Tab-separated table of C-alpha atoms in Angstrom:
chain	number	residue	atom	x	y	z
C	211	UNK	CA	0.000	0.000	0.000
C	212	UNK	CA	1.295	3.431	-0.910
C	213	UNK	CA	1.272	5.839	2.011
C	214	UNK	CA	3.385	8.577	0.413
C	215	UNK	CA	4.183	10.909	3.328
C	216	UNK	CA	0.711	11.016	4.886
C	217	UNK	CA	0.237	10.836	8.626
C	218	UNK	CA	-2.882	10.477	10.774
C	219	UNK	CA	-1.816	13.622	12.597
C	220	UNK	CA	-3.271	16.761	14.033
C	221	UNK	CA	-5.459	19.573	12.755
C	222	UNK	CA	-3.571	22.896	12.482
C	223	UNK	CA	-5.596	24.384	15.361
C	224	UNK	CA	-5.458	21.349	17.671
C	225	UNK	CA	-2.770	22.823	19.921
C	226	UNK	CA	-5.177	25.581	20.849
C	227	UNK	CA	-8.352	23.482	20.921
C	228	UNK	CA	-6.924	20.534	22.892
C	229	UNK	CA	-3.988	21.991	24.783
C	230	UNK	CA	-3.679	22.100	28.562
C	231	UNK	CA	-5.533	25.407	28.761
C	232	UNK	CA	-8.598	23.949	27.021
C	233	UNK	CA	-8.749	20.638	28.889
C	234	UNK	CA	-10.696	21.761	32.012
C	235	UNK	CA	-13.557	23.207	29.946
C	236	UNK	CA	-13.645	20.100	27.761
C	237	UNK	CA	-13.779	17.811	30.797
C	238	UNK	CA	-16.630	19.835	32.302
C	239	UNK	CA	-18.439	19.778	28.961
C	240	UNK	CA	-18.170	15.959	28.865
C	241	UNK	CA	-19.572	15.772	32.403
C	242	UNK	CA	-22.428	18.135	31.509
C	243	UNK	CA	-23.278	16.261	28.324
C	244	UNK	CA	-23.165	12.905	30.091
C	245	UNK	CA	-25.566	14.303	32.715
C	246	UNK	CA	-27.999	15.344	29.984
C	247	UNK	CA	-27.693	12.006	28.171
C	248	UNK	CA	-28.418	10.223	31.466
C	249	UNK	CA	-31.682	12.142	31.706
C	250	UNK	CA	-32.890	11.352	28.228
C	251	UNK	CA	-31.953	14.520	26.349
C	252	UNK	CA	-31.615	14.082	22.596
C	253	UNK	CA	-28.030	14.020	21.349
C	254	UNK	CA	-28.220	16.923	18.913
C	255	UNK	CA	-29.969	19.365	21.220
C	256	UNK	CA	-27.880	18.345	24.252
C	257	UNK	CA	-24.615	18.788	22.378
C	258	UNK	CA	-25.693	22.207	21.117
C	259	UNK	CA	-26.675	23.279	24.617
C	260	UNK	CA	-23.355	22.177	26.113
C	261	UNK	CA	-21.300	23.425	23.189
C	262	UNK	CA	-22.878	26.864	23.336
C	263	UNK	CA	-22.508	27.061	27.103
C	264	UNK	CA	-18.782	26.346	26.918
C	265	UNK	CA	-18.236	28.238	23.636
C	266	UNK	CA	-16.767	25.157	21.962
C	267	UNK	CA	-15.628	24.960	18.352
C	268	UNK	CA	-17.146	22.342	16.044
C	269	UNK	CA	-14.104	20.111	16.439
C	270	UNK	CA	-14.269	20.413	20.232
C	271	UNK	CA	-17.980	19.554	20.116
C	272	UNK	CA	-17.145	16.442	18.115
C	273	UNK	CA	-14.594	15.458	20.755
C	274	UNK	CA	-17.014	16.033	23.630
C	275	UNK	CA	-19.696	14.044	21.811
C	276	UNK	CA	-17.302	11.115	21.384
C	277	UNK	CA	-16.172	11.220	25.005
C	278	UNK	CA	-19.535	11.532	26.767
C	279	UNK	CA	-22.013	8.773	27.543
C	280	UNK	CA	-25.052	8.215	29.736
C	281	UNK	CA	-24.705	6.500	33.110
C	282	UNK	CA	-26.719	3.532	31.813
C	283	UNK	CA	-24.399	3.059	28.837
C	284	UNK	CA	-21.350	3.404	31.067
C	285	UNK	CA	-22.598	0.640	33.371
C	286	UNK	CA	-23.581	-1.646	30.500
C	287	UNK	CA	-20.238	-1.260	28.710
C	288	UNK	CA	-18.418	-2.034	31.929
C	289	UNK	CA	-20.469	-5.199	32.515
C	290	UNK	CA	-19.733	-6.614	29.065
C	291	UNK	CA	-16.079	-5.591	28.780
C	292	UNK	CA	-13.450	-8.327	29.120
C	293	UNK	CA	-10.134	-7.816	30.879
C	294	UNK	CA	-6.781	-8.691	29.290
C	295	UNK	CA	-6.221	-11.711	31.514
C	296	UNK	CA	-9.481	-13.277	30.277
C	297	UNK	CA	-8.742	-13.060	26.543
C	298	UNK	CA	-6.728	-16.271	26.096
C	299	UNK	CA	-8.166	-18.758	23.590
C	300	UNK	CA	-10.997	-16.468	22.549
C	301	UNK	CA	-11.966	-15.850	18.945
C	302	UNK	CA	-12.200	-12.131	18.254
C	303	UNK	CA	-13.937	-10.033	15.614
C	304	UNK	CA	-12.115	-6.778	14.858
C	305	UNK	CA	-13.716	-3.501	13.794
C	306	UNK	CA	-10.852	-2.897	11.373
C	307	UNK	CA	-10.988	0.781	10.456
C	308	UNK	CA	-12.018	1.721	13.991
C	309	UNK	CA	-8.938	0.071	15.494
C	310	UNK	CA	-6.335	0.896	12.864
C	311	UNK	CA	-7.191	4.584	12.513
C	312	UNK	CA	-6.849	5.034	16.290
C	313	UNK	CA	-3.480	3.253	16.286
C	314	UNK	CA	-2.302	5.289	13.275
C	315	UNK	CA	-3.202	8.479	15.144
C	316	UNK	CA	-1.390	7.177	18.227
C	317	UNK	CA	1.785	6.405	16.282
C	318	UNK	CA	1.753	9.729	14.438
C	319	UNK	CA	1.106	12.016	17.426
C	320	UNK	CA	-2.498	12.875	16.624
C	321	UNK	CA	-5.048	13.915	19.230
C	322	UNK	CA	-6.485	11.018	21.256
C	323	UNK	CA	-9.332	11.237	23.731
C	324	UNK	CA	-9.547	9.221	26.935
C	325	UNK	CA	-13.315	9.007	27.153
C	326	UNK	CA	-15.730	8.558	30.023
C	327	UNK	CA	-16.109	4.827	29.346
C	328	UNK	CA	-12.345	4.257	29.344
C	329	UNK	CA	-12.093	3.942	25.565
C	330	UNK	CA	-9.445	5.898	23.698
C	331	UNK	CA	-10.931	7.467	20.583
C	332	UNK	CA	-9.229	9.470	17.863
C	333	UNK	CA	-10.299	12.650	16.113
C	334	UNK	CA	-9.904	11.261	12.615
C	335	UNK	CA	-12.794	10.220	10.421
C	336	UNK	CA	-13.276	7.855	7.511
C	337	UNK	CA	-16.099	9.278	5.403
C	338	UNK	CA	-16.205	7.051	2.375
C	339	UNK	CA	-12.455	7.141	1.780
C	340	UNK	CA	-9.432	5.641	3.498
C	341	UNK	CA	-5.804	6.275	2.626
C	342	UNK	CA	-2.922	4.356	4.114
C	343	UNK	CA	-0.456	6.530	6.021
C	344	UNK	CA	3.192	6.141	6.952
C	345	UNK	CA	2.151	4.414	10.185
C	346	UNK	CA	-0.335	1.897	8.722
C	347	UNK	CA	1.942	-1.154	8.700
C	348	UNK	CA	3.256	-0.246	12.150
C	349	UNK	CA	-0.335	0.003	13.417
C	350	UNK	CA	-1.137	-3.464	12.048
C	351	UNK	CA	2.014	-4.914	13.599
C	352	UNK	CA	1.276	-3.225	16.939
C	353	UNK	CA	-2.230	-4.712	16.990
C	354	UNK	CA	-0.876	-8.131	16.011
C	355	UNK	CA	1.785	-8.179	18.713
C	356	UNK	CA	-0.771	-7.396	21.385
C	357	UNK	CA	-3.285	-9.933	20.094
C	358	UNK	CA	-0.559	-12.570	20.120
C	359	UNK	CA	0.446	-11.619	23.660
C	360	UNK	CA	-3.180	-11.889	24.785
C	361	UNK	CA	-3.243	-15.443	23.465
C	362	UNK	CA	-6.291	-15.164	21.234
C	363	UNK	CA	-7.227	-18.224	19.186
C	364	UNK	CA	-8.091	-16.343	15.988
C	365	UNK	CA	-9.094	-12.920	14.667
C	366	UNK	CA	-11.627	-12.087	11.966
C	367	UNK	CA	-11.119	-8.550	10.658
C	368	UNK	CA	-14.056	-6.653	9.170
C	369	UNK	CA	-13.665	-3.641	6.865
C	370	UNK	CA	-16.327	-1.429	5.295
C	371	UNK	CA	-16.527	-2.406	1.631
C	372	UNK	CA	-18.104	0.943	0.532
C	373	UNK	CA	-15.016	2.795	1.820
C	374	UNK	CA	-12.506	3.360	-0.952
C	375	UNK	CA	-9.224	1.440	-0.595
C	376	UNK	CA	-10.823	-1.078	1.785
C	377	UNK	CA	-9.838	-3.809	-0.661
C	378	UNK	CA	-6.208	-2.691	-0.612
C	379	UNK	CA	-6.137	-2.619	3.180
C	380	UNK	CA	-7.765	-6.063	3.329
C	381	UNK	CA	-5.080	-7.406	1.008
C	382	UNK	CA	-2.318	-5.867	3.117
C	383	UNK	CA	-3.766	-7.424	6.272
C	384	UNK	CA	-3.858	-10.812	4.544
C	385	UNK	CA	-0.281	-10.458	3.289
C	386	UNK	CA	1.083	-9.614	6.721
C	387	UNK	CA	-0.969	-12.354	8.370
C	388	UNK	CA	0.405	-14.935	5.930
C	389	UNK	CA	3.971	-13.639	6.317
C	390	UNK	CA	3.845	-13.806	10.122
C	391	UNK	CA	1.554	-16.857	10.414
C	392	UNK	CA	-1.106	-14.955	12.337
C	393	UNK	CA	-4.441	-16.808	12.699
C	394	UNK	CA	-6.386	-14.099	10.881
C	395	UNK	CA	-9.117	-13.883	8.295
C	396	UNK	CA	-10.109	-10.601	6.649
C	397	UNK	CA	-13.422	-9.674	5.082
C	398	UNK	CA	-14.827	-6.504	3.535
C	399	UNK	CA	-18.587	-6.272	4.137
C	400	UNK	CA	-21.158	-3.613	3.367
C	401	UNK	CA	-21.950	-2.766	7.003
C	402	UNK	CA	-19.518	-4.150	9.599
C	403	UNK	CA	-21.431	-2.485	12.436
C	404	UNK	CA	-24.438	-4.735	11.818
C	405	UNK	CA	-22.271	-7.869	11.786
C	406	UNK	CA	-20.436	-6.796	14.936
C	407	UNK	CA	-23.641	-5.971	16.819
C	408	UNK	CA	-25.112	-9.377	15.981
C	409	UNK	CA	-21.921	-11.353	16.677
C	410	UNK	CA	-22.220	-14.156	19.210
C	411	UNK	CA	-19.631	-16.541	20.681
C	412	UNK	CA	-16.809	-14.115	19.818
C	413	UNK	CA	-15.248	-11.090	21.505
C	414	UNK	CA	-15.795	-7.840	19.611
C	415	UNK	CA	-12.853	-5.449	19.382
C	416	UNK	CA	-14.096	-1.901	18.857
C	417	UNK	CA	-14.464	1.469	20.551
C	418	UNK	CA	-17.534	2.439	18.505
C	419	UNK	CA	-20.202	3.262	21.072
C	420	UNK	CA	-23.046	1.972	18.892
C	421	UNK	CA	-21.232	-1.356	18.500
C	422	UNK	CA	-20.090	-1.981	22.059
C	423	UNK	CA	-23.510	-1.042	23.460
C	424	UNK	CA	-24.890	-4.060	21.587
C	425	UNK	CA	-22.023	-6.482	22.118
C	426	UNK	CA	-22.303	-9.513	24.403
C	427	UNK	CA	-18.548	-9.323	25.038
C	428	UNK	CA	-16.070	-6.725	23.891
C	429	UNK	CA	-12.443	-5.830	24.460
C	430	UNK	CA	-10.937	-2.354	24.604
C	431	UNK	CA	-7.828	-3.107	22.490
C	432	UNK	CA	-6.977	0.432	21.363
C	433	UNK	CA	-6.951	1.717	24.944
C	434	UNK	CA	-5.128	-1.402	26.144
C	435	UNK	CA	-2.312	-0.656	23.678
C	436	UNK	CA	-2.219	3.130	23.874
C	437	UNK	CA	-2.336	3.406	27.670
C	438	UNK	CA	0.364	0.768	28.137
C	439	UNK	CA	2.674	1.895	25.323
C	440	UNK	CA	2.502	5.660	25.750
C	441	UNK	CA	5.497	7.479	24.293
C	442	UNK	CA	6.748	11.101	24.461
C	443	UNK	CA	4.844	12.094	21.325
C	444	UNK	CA	1.567	10.565	22.526
C	445	UNK	CA	-1.104	13.250	22.789
C	446	UNK	CA	-3.807	11.936	25.098
C	447	UNK	CA	-6.467	14.365	26.312
C	448	UNK	CA	-7.979	13.006	29.524
C	449	UNK	CA	-11.725	13.662	29.404
C	450	UNK	CA	-12.692	10.804	31.698
C	451	UNK	CA	-13.265	12.854	34.841
C	452	UNK	CA	-14.349	16.455	35.353
């Protein structure tokens, strides 16, 4: 896969929007939004209310929306989340773009959010198009090393087939799996979220709130890697507690 010199890095204004001076307001905004979600407020109106109150930019509002969750969702995610020492011999199903984009951002120094539910989410987005970056192979290898260390039995990777270059990424995952003898299969499907939500007898690897809220068992692999392998260039904005 050609990555040219692309990186999954920061927005030009991120230093101002997510620097130390902005963090307290962002944490309070996450707490406020979570309070509203817990009381049944609609997402759009609640986010506008909180965003206006704290004078947040659109990108900051996106971050707060990704980091917040209702008390009920927080409790449910916690109940269904597996710990690292319970992963041995499990079959896992991987939300491919969700995991790799977060790890690419981690390896390239992009903004990462430690969210209320303990997930680490990135500020990138894949809207119909994905391009490999300089860190793509390293992200795959990082995920593989951790999956091997956890002792999983096998991994089935799912990619969104409507996203451009999903076929190329699927092929690269297969090539690396064959080269390193990883017990992986890779599939591009029209809507991975639906497959992941309906998955049974496997552990789902994702940080997508809509997916993990419907999963019988899930594992927080991106956070497991990022929080344990933090490096000087890691840019983690802690929005977990106000």
